[in-house]
mmCIF file of C-alpha atoms and ligand atoms in Angstrom:
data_model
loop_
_atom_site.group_PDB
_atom_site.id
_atom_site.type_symbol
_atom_site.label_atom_id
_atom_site.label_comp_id
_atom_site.label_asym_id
_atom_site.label_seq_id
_atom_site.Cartn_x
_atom_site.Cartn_y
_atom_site.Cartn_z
ATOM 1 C CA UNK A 90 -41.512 -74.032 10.305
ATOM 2 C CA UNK A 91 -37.987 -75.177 10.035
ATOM 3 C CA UNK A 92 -37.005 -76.016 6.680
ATOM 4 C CA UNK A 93 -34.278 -79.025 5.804
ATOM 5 C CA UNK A 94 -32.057 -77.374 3.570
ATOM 6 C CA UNK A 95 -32.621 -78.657 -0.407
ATOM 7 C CA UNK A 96 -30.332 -81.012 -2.226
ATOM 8 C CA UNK A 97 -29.065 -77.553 -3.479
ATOM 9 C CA UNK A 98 -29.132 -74.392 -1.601
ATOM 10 C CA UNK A 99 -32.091 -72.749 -3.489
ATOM 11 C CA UNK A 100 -31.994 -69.320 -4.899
ATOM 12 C CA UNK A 101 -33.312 -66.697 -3.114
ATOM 13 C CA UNK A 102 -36.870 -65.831 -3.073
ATOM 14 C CA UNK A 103 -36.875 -62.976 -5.559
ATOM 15 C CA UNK A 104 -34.622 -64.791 -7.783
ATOM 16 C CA UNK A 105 -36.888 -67.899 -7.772
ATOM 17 C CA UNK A 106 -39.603 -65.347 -8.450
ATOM 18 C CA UNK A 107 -37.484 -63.938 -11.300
ATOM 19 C CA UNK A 108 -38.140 -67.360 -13.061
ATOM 20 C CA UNK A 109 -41.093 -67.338 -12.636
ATOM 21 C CA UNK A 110 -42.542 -64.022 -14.317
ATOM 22 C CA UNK A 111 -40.399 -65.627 -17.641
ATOM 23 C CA UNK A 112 -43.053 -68.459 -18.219
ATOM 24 C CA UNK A 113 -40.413 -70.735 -17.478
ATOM 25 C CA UNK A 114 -41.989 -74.122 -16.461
ATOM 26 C CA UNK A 115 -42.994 -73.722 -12.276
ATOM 27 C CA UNK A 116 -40.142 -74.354 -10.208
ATOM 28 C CA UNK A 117 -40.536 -76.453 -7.726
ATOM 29 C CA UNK A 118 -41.362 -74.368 -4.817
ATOM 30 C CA UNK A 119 -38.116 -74.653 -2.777
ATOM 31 C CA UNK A 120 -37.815 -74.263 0.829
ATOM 32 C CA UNK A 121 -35.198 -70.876 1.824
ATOM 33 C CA UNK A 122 -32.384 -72.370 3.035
ATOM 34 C CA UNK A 123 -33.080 -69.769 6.005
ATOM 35 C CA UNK A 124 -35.775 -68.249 7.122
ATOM 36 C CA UNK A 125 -36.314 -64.437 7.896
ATOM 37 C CA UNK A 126 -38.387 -64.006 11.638
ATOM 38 C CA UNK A 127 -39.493 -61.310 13.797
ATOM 39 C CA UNK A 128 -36.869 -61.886 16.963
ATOM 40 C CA UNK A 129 -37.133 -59.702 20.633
ATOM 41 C CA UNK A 130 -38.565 -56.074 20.413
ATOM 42 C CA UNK A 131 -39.368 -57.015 16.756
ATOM 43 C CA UNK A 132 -35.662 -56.822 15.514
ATOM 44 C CA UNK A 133 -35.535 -59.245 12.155
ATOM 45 C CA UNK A 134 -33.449 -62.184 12.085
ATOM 46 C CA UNK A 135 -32.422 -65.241 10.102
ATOM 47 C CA UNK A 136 -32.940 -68.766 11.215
ATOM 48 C CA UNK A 137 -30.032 -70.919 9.723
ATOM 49 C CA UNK A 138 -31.128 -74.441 10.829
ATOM 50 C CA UNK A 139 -28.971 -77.627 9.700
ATOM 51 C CA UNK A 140 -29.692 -81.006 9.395
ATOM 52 C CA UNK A 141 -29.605 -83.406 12.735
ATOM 53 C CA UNK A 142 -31.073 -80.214 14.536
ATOM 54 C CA UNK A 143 -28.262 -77.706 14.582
ATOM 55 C CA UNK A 144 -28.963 -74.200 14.141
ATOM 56 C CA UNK A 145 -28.007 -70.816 14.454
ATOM 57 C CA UNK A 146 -29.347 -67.103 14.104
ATOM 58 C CA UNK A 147 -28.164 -64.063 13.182
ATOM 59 C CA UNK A 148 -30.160 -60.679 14.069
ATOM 60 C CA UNK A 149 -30.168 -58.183 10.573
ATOM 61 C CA UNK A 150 -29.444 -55.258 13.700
ATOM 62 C CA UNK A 151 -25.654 -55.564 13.658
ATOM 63 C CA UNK A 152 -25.387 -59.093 11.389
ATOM 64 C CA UNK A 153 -25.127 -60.106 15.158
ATOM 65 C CA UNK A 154 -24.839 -63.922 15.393
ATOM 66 C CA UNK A 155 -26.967 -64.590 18.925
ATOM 67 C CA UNK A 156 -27.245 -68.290 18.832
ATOM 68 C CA UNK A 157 -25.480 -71.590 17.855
ATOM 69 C CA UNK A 158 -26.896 -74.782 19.228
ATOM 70 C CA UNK A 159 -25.283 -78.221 18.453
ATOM 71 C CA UNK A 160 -27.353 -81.362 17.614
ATOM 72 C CA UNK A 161 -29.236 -81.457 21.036
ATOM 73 C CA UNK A 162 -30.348 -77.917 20.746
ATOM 74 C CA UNK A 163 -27.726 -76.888 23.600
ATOM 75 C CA UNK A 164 -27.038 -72.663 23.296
ATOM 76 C CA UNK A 165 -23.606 -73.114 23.076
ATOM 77 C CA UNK A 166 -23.687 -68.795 22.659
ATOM 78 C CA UNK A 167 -23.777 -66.988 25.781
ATOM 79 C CA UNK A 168 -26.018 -63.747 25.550
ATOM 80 C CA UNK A 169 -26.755 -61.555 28.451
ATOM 81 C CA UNK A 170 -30.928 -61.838 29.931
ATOM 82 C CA UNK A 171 -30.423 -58.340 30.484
ATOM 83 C CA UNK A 172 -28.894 -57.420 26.500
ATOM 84 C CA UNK A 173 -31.198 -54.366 25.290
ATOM 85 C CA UNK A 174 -32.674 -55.583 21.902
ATOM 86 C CA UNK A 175 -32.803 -52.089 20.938
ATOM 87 C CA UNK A 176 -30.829 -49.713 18.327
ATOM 88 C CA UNK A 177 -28.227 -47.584 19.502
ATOM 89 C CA UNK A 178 -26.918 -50.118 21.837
ATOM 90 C CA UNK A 179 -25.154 -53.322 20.812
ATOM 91 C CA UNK A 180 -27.114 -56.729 21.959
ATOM 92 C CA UNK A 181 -25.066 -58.079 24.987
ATOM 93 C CA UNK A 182 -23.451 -61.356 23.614
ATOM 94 C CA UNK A 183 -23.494 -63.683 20.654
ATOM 95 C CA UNK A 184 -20.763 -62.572 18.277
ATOM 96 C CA UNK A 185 -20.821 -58.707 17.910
ATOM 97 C CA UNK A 186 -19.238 -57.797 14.953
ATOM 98 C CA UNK A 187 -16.370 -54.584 15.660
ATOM 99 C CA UNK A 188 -15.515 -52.600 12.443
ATOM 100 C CA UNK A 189 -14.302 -50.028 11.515
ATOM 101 C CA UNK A 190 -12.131 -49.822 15.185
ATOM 102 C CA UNK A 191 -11.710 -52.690 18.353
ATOM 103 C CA UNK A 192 -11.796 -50.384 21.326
ATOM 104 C CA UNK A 193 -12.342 -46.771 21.875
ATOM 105 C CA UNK A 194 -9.974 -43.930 20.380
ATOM 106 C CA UNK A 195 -10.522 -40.961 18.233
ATOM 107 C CA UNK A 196 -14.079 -39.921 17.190
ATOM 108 C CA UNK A 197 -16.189 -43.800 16.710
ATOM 109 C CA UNK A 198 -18.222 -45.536 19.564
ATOM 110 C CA UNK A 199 -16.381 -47.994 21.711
ATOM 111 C CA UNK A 200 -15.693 -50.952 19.054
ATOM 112 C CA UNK A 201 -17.364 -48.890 15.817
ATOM 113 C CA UNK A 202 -20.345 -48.934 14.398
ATOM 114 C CA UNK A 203 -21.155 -51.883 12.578
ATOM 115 C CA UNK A 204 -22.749 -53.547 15.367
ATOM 116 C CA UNK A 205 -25.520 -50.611 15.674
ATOM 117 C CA UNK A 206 -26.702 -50.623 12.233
ATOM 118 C CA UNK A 207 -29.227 -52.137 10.546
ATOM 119 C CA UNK A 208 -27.660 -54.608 7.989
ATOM 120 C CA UNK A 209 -29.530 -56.112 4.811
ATOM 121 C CA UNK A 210 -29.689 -59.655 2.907
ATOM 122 C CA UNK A 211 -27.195 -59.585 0.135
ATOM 123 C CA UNK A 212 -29.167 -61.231 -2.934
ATOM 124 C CA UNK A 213 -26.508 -61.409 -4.835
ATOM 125 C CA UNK A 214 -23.039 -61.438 -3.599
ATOM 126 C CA UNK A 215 -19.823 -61.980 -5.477
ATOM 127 C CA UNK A 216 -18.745 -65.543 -5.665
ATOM 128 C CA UNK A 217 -17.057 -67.075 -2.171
ATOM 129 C CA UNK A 218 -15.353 -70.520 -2.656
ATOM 130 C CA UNK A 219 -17.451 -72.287 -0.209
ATOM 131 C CA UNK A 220 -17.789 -76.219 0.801
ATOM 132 C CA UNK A 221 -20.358 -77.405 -1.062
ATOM 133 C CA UNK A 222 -21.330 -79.421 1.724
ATOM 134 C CA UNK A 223 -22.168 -76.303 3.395
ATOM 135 C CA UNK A 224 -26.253 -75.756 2.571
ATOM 136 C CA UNK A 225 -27.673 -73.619 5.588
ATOM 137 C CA UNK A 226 -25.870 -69.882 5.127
ATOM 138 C CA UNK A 227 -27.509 -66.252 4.660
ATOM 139 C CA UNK A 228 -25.741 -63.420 3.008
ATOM 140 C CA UNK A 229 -25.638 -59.584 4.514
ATOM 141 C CA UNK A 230 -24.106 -56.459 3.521
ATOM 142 C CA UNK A 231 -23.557 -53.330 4.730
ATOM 143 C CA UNK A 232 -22.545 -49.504 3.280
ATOM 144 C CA UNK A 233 -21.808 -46.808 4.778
ATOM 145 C CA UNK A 234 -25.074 -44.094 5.442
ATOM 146 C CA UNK A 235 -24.374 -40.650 4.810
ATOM 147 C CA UNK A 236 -24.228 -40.332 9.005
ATOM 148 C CA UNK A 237 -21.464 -42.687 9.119
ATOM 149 C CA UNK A 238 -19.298 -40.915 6.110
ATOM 150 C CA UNK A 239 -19.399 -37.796 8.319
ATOM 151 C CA UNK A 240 -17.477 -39.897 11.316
ATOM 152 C CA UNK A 241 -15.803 -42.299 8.928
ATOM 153 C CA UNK A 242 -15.368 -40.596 5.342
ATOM 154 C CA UNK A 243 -14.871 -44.142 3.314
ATOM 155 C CA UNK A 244 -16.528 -46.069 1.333
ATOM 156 C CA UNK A 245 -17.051 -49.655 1.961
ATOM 157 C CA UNK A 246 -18.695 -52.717 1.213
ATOM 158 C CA UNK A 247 -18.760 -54.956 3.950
ATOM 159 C CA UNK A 248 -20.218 -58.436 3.325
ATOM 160 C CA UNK A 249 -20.949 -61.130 6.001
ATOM 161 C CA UNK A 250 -21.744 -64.788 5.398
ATOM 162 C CA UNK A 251 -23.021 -66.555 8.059
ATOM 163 C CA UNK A 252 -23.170 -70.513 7.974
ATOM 164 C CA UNK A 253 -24.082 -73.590 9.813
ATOM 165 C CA UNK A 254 -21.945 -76.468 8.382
ATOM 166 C CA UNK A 255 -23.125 -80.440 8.017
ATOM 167 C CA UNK A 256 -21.390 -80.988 11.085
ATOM 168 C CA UNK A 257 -22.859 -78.161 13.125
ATOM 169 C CA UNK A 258 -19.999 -75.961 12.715
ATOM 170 C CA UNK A 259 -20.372 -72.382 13.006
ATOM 171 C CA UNK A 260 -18.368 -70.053 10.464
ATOM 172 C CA UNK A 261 -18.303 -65.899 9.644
ATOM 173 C CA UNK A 262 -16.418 -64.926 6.755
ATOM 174 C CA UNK A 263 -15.820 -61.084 6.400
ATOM 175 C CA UNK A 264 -15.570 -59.197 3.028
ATOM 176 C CA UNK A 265 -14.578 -55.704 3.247
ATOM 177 C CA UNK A 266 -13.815 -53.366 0.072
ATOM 178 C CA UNK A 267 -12.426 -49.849 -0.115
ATOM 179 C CA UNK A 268 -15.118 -48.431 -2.548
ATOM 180 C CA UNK A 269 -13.403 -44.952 -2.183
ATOM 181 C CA UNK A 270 -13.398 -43.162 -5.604
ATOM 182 C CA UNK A 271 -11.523 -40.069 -4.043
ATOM 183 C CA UNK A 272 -8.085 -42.772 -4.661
ATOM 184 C CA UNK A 273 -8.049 -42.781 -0.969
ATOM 185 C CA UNK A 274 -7.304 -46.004 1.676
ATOM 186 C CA UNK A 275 -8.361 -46.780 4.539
ATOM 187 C CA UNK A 276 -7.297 -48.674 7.723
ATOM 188 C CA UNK A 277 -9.096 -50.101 10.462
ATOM 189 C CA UNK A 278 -8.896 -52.593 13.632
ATOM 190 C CA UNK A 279 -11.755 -55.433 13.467
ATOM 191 C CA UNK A 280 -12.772 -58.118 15.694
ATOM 192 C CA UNK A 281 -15.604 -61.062 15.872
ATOM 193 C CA UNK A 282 -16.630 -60.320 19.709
ATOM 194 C CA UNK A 283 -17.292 -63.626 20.663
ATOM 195 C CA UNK A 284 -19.176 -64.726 23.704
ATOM 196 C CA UNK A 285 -19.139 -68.610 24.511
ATOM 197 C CA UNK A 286 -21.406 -69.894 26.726
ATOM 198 C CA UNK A 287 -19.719 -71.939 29.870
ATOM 199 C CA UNK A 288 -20.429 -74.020 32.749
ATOM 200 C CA UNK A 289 -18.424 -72.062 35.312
ATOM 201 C CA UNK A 290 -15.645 -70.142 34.179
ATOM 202 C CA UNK A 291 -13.591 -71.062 37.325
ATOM 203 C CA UNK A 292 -14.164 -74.725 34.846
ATOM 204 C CA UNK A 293 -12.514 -73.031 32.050
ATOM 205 C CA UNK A 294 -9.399 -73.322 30.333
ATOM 206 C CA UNK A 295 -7.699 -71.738 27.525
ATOM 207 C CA UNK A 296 -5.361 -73.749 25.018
ATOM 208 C CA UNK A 297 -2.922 -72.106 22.210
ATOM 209 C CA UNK A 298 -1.965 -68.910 23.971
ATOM 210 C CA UNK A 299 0.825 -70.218 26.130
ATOM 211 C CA UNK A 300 4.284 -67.929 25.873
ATOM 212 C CA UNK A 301 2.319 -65.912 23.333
ATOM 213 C CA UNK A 302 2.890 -62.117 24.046
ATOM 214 C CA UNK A 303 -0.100 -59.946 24.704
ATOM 215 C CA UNK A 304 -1.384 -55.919 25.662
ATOM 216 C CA UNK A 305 -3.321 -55.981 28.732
ATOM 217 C CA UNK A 306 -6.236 -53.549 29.145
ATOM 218 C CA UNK A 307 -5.817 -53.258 32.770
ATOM 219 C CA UNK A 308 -2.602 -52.490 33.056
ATOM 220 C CA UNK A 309 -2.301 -49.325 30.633
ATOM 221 C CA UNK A 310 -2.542 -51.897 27.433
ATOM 222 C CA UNK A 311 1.425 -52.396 28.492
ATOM 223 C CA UNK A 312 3.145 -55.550 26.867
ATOM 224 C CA UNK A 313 3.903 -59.003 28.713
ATOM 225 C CA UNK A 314 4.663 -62.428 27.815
ATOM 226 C CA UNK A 315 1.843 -65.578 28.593
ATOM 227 C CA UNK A 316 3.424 -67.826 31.078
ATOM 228 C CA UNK A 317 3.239 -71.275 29.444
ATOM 229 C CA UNK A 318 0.840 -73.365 30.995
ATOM 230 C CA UNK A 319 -3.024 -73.210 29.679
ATOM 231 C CA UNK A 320 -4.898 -70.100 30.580
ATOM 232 C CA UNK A 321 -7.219 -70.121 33.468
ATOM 233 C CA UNK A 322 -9.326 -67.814 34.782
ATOM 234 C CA UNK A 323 -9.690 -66.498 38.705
ATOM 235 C CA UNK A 324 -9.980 -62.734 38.046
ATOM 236 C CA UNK A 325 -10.900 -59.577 35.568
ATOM 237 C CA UNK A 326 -8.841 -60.903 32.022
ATOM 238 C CA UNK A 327 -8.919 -58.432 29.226
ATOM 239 C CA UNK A 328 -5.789 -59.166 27.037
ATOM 240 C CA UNK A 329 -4.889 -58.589 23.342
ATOM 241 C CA UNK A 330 -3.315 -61.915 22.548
ATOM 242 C CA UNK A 331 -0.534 -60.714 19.496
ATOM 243 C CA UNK A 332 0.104 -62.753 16.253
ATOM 244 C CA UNK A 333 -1.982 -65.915 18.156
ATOM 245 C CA UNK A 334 -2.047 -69.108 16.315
ATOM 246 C CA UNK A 335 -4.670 -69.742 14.256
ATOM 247 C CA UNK A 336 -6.295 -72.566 16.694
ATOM 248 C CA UNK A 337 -7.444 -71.806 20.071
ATOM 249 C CA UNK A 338 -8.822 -74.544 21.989
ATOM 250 C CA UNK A 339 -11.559 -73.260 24.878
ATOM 251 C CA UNK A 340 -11.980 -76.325 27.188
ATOM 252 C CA UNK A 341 -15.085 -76.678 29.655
ATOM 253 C CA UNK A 342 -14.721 -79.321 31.917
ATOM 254 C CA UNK A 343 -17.922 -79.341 33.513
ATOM 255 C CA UNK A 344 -19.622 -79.864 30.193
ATOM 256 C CA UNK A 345 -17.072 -82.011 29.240
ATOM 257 C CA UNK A 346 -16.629 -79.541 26.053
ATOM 258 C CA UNK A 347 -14.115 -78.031 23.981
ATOM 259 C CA UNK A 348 -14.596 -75.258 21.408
ATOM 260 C CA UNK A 349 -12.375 -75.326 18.586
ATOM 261 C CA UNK A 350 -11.720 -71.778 17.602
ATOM 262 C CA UNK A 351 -10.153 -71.206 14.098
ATOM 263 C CA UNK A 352 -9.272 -67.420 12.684
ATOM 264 C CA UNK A 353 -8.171 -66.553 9.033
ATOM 265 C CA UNK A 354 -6.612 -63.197 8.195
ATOM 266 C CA UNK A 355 -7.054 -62.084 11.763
ATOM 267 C CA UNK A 356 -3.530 -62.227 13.345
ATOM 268 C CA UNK A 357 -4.637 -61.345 17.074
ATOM 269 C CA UNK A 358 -7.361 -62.897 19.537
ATOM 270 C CA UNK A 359 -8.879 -60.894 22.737
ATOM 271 C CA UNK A 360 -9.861 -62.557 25.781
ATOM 272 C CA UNK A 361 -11.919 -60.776 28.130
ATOM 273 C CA UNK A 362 -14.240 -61.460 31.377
ATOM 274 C CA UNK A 363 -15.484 -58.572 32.994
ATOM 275 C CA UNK A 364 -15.322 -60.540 36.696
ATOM 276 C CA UNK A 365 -17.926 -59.393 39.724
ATOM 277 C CA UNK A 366 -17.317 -55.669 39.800
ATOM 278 C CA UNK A 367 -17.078 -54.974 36.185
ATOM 279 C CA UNK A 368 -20.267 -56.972 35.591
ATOM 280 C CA UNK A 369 -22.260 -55.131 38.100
ATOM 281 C CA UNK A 370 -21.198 -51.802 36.915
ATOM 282 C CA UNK A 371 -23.213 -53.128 32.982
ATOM 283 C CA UNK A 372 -26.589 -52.628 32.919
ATOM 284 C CA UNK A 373 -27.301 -55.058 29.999
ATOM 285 C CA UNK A 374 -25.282 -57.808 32.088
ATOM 286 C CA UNK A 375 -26.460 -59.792 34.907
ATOM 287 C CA UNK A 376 -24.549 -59.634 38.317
ATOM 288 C CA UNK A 377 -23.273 -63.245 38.408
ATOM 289 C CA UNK A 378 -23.237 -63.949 34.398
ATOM 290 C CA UNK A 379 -19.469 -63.323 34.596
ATOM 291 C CA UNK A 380 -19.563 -67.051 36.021
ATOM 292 C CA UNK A 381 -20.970 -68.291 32.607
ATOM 293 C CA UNK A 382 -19.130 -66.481 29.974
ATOM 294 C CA UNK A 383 -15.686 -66.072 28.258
ATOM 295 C CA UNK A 384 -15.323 -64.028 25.274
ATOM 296 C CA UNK A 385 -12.189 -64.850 23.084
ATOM 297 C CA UNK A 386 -12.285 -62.900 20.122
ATOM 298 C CA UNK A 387 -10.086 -63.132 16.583
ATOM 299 C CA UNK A 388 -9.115 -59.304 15.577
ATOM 300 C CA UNK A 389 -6.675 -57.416 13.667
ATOM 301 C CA UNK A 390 -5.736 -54.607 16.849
ATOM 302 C CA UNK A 391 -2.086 -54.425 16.791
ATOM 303 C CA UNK A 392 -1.875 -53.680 13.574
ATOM 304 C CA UNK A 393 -4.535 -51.915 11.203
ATOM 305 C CA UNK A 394 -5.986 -53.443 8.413
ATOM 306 C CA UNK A 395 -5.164 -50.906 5.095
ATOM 307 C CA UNK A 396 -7.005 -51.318 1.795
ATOM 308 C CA UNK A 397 -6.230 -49.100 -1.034
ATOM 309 C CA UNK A 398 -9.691 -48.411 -3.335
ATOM 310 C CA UNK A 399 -10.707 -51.904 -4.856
ATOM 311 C CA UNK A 400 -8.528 -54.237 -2.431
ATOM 312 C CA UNK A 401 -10.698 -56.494 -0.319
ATOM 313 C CA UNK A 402 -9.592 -58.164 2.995
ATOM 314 C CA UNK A 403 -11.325 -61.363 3.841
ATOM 315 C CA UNK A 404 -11.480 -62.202 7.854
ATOM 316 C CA UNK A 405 -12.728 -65.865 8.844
ATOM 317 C CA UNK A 406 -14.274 -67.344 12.379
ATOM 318 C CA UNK A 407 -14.631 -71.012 12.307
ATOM 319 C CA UNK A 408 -16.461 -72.879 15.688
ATOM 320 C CA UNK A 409 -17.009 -76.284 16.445
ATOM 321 C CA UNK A 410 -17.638 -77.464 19.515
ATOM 322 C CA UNK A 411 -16.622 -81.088 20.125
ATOM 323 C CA UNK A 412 -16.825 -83.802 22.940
ATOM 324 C CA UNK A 413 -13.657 -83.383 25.251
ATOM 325 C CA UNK A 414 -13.154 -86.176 28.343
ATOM 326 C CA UNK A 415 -9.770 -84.324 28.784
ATOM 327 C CA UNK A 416 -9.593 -85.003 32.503
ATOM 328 C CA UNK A 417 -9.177 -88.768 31.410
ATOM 329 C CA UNK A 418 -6.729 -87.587 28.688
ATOM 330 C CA UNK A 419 -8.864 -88.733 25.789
ATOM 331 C CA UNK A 420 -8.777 -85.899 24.006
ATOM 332 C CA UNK A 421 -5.368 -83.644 24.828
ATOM 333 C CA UNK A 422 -6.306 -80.271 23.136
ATOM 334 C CA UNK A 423 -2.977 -79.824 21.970
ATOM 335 C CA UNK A 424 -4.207 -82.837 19.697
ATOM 336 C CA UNK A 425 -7.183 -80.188 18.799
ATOM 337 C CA UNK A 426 -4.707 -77.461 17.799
ATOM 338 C CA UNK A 427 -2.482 -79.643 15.556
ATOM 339 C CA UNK A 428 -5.017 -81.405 13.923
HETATM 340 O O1 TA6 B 125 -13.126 -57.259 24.152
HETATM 341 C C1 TA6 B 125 -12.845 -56.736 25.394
HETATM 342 C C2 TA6 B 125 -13.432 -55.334 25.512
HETATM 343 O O2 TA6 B 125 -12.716 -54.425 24.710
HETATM 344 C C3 TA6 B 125 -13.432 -54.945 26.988
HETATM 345 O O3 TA6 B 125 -12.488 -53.930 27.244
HETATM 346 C C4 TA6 B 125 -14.870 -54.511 27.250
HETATM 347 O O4 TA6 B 125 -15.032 -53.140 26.997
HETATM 348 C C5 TA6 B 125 -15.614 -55.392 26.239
HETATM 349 O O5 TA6 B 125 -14.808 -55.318 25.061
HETATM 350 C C6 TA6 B 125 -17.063 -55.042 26.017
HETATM 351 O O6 TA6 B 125 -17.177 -53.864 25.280
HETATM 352 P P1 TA6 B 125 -18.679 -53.329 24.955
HETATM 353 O O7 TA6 B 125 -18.496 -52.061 24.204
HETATM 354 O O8 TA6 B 125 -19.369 -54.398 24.137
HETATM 355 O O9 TA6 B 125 -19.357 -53.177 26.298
#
């Protein structure tokens, strides 16, 4: 049943039940502002739906965002038909969520851990200064398991909101504390691994990274320099974009849509297709989805992230996806990026 959000987003359910057992006067029954569903191979996950028919979910199994659909219930979220619903491996697509490391080195999975573990609904998080025109948004959390000290020995709090704006815009805002008591901090590389769903990525085209300077992956993560036209796409692309503005503008022609990318506290943004031969060699990835994918991804790489015990880093993802007739020059991305 989807549920318009209430004037005011209501409390949760065992808060409004709270009242209740005081003999305070019946509230009136509110509807969630999200709803909690059995999704595939009966993973849990939260329906977010806005008004004029947006919506959005987000799986509890990694706080893993796997759909975003605008106002005429378009997936504008590319996940893979073949992405294993199943713990220990990381659904193929949506926005996987890499903490407490982006990549592979030392003793973590490829990209951490946070994305294969079982988050919960935070009842009761701290204040976050939020737009009050902002209704539709769920709250998760995750701590460290005695399993994950032994590979990462810190402490954390790590606190997700997810939320579906009035305009259909899509936004993740990160809070991660060092809840170390040993006086000890910690550093770690983070990304939101985003997957947007395209027409044909030979359609693509990539706004705001011009002359920026970048690592690439395939050549021995060496350094270069972005040449300084838009970036388009006719091969493998797996490049750490350094100290990227904080608009990126991802323009499909075909669809005659742009995503507006916009990153907070997260100085760096990845692009990556895995082209024909790297998609074939994934078995949760179809041959020929390369053609329908691009993943550009907001992350702290080049440098770690440190927190000393009781510092908090907040990291920030902002989508929208908005009309773009840029071949007739109505809307010049480069408008998008100032504005
Ligand atoms: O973000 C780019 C990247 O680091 C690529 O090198 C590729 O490995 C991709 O992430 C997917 O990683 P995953 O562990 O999700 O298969």
């Amino acid at each position: 049943m989807a549920a318009p959000p209430p004037s005011s987003p209501s409390p949760p359910p065992a808060a409004a039940a709270a009242a209740t057992q005081q003999t305070q006067p019946q509230p009136q029954p509110q509807t969630p502002f999200y709803e909690l569903v059995k999704g595939n191979s009966g993973l849990e996950k939260v329906l977010l739906r806005g008004t004029r028919g947006f919506s959005a979910e987000v799986y509890l199994y990694g706080a893993q965002v796997t759909s975003w659909k605008n106002d005429h219930a378009e997936e504008l979220l590319f996940v893979s038909s073949k992405a294993i619903f199943k713990p220990p491996k990381a659904i193929r697509g949506g926005i996987p969520i890499c903490f407490p490391q982006f990549g592979t080195h030392g003793n973590l999975e490829q990209h951490g851990f946070a994305r294969n573990r079982l988050w919960t609904i935070d009842d009761n998080p701290p204040p976050l200064p939020v737009n009050p025109a902002i209704k539709s948004f769920v709250d998760l959390i995750l701590r460290p398991s005695d399993e994950d000290l032994k590979i990462w020995p810190h402490s954390f709090e790590f606190r997700l909101r997810v939320a579906l704006g009035p305009n259909g815009d899509l936004s993740l805002t990160s809070r991660i504390r060092n809840t170390n008591t040993d006086g000890r901090s910690f550093s770690y590389t983070f990304a939101y691994h985003t997957y947007f769903s395209v027409s044909d990525i030979s359609e693509v085209r990539v706004e705001g990274l011009e002359t920026m300077d970048y690592l690439d992956n395939l050549k021995g993560k060496e350094r270069f320099t972005e040449q300084g036209d838009a970036i388009v796409f006719e091969s493998e692309i797996d490049k750490v974009y350094l100290a990227a503005p904080s608009k990126i503008a991802i323009i499909d022609h075909e669809k005659k849509r742009t995503f507006v990318l916009t990153k907070e506290g997260l100085p760096d943004a990845v692009v990556w297709n895995p082209w024909d031969k790297k998609a074939k060699a994934m078995q949760d990835f179809g041959d020929g989805e390369y053609k329908h994918m691009l993943c550009v991804e907001p992350a702290a790489v080049e440098k770690p992230i440190t927190l000393k015990p009781g510092e908090e880093w907040k990291g920030r993802l902002a989508l929208s996806a908005v009309p773009s007739s840029y071949c007739s020059g109505q809307l010049d991305p480069l408008k998008v990026l100032q504005g």
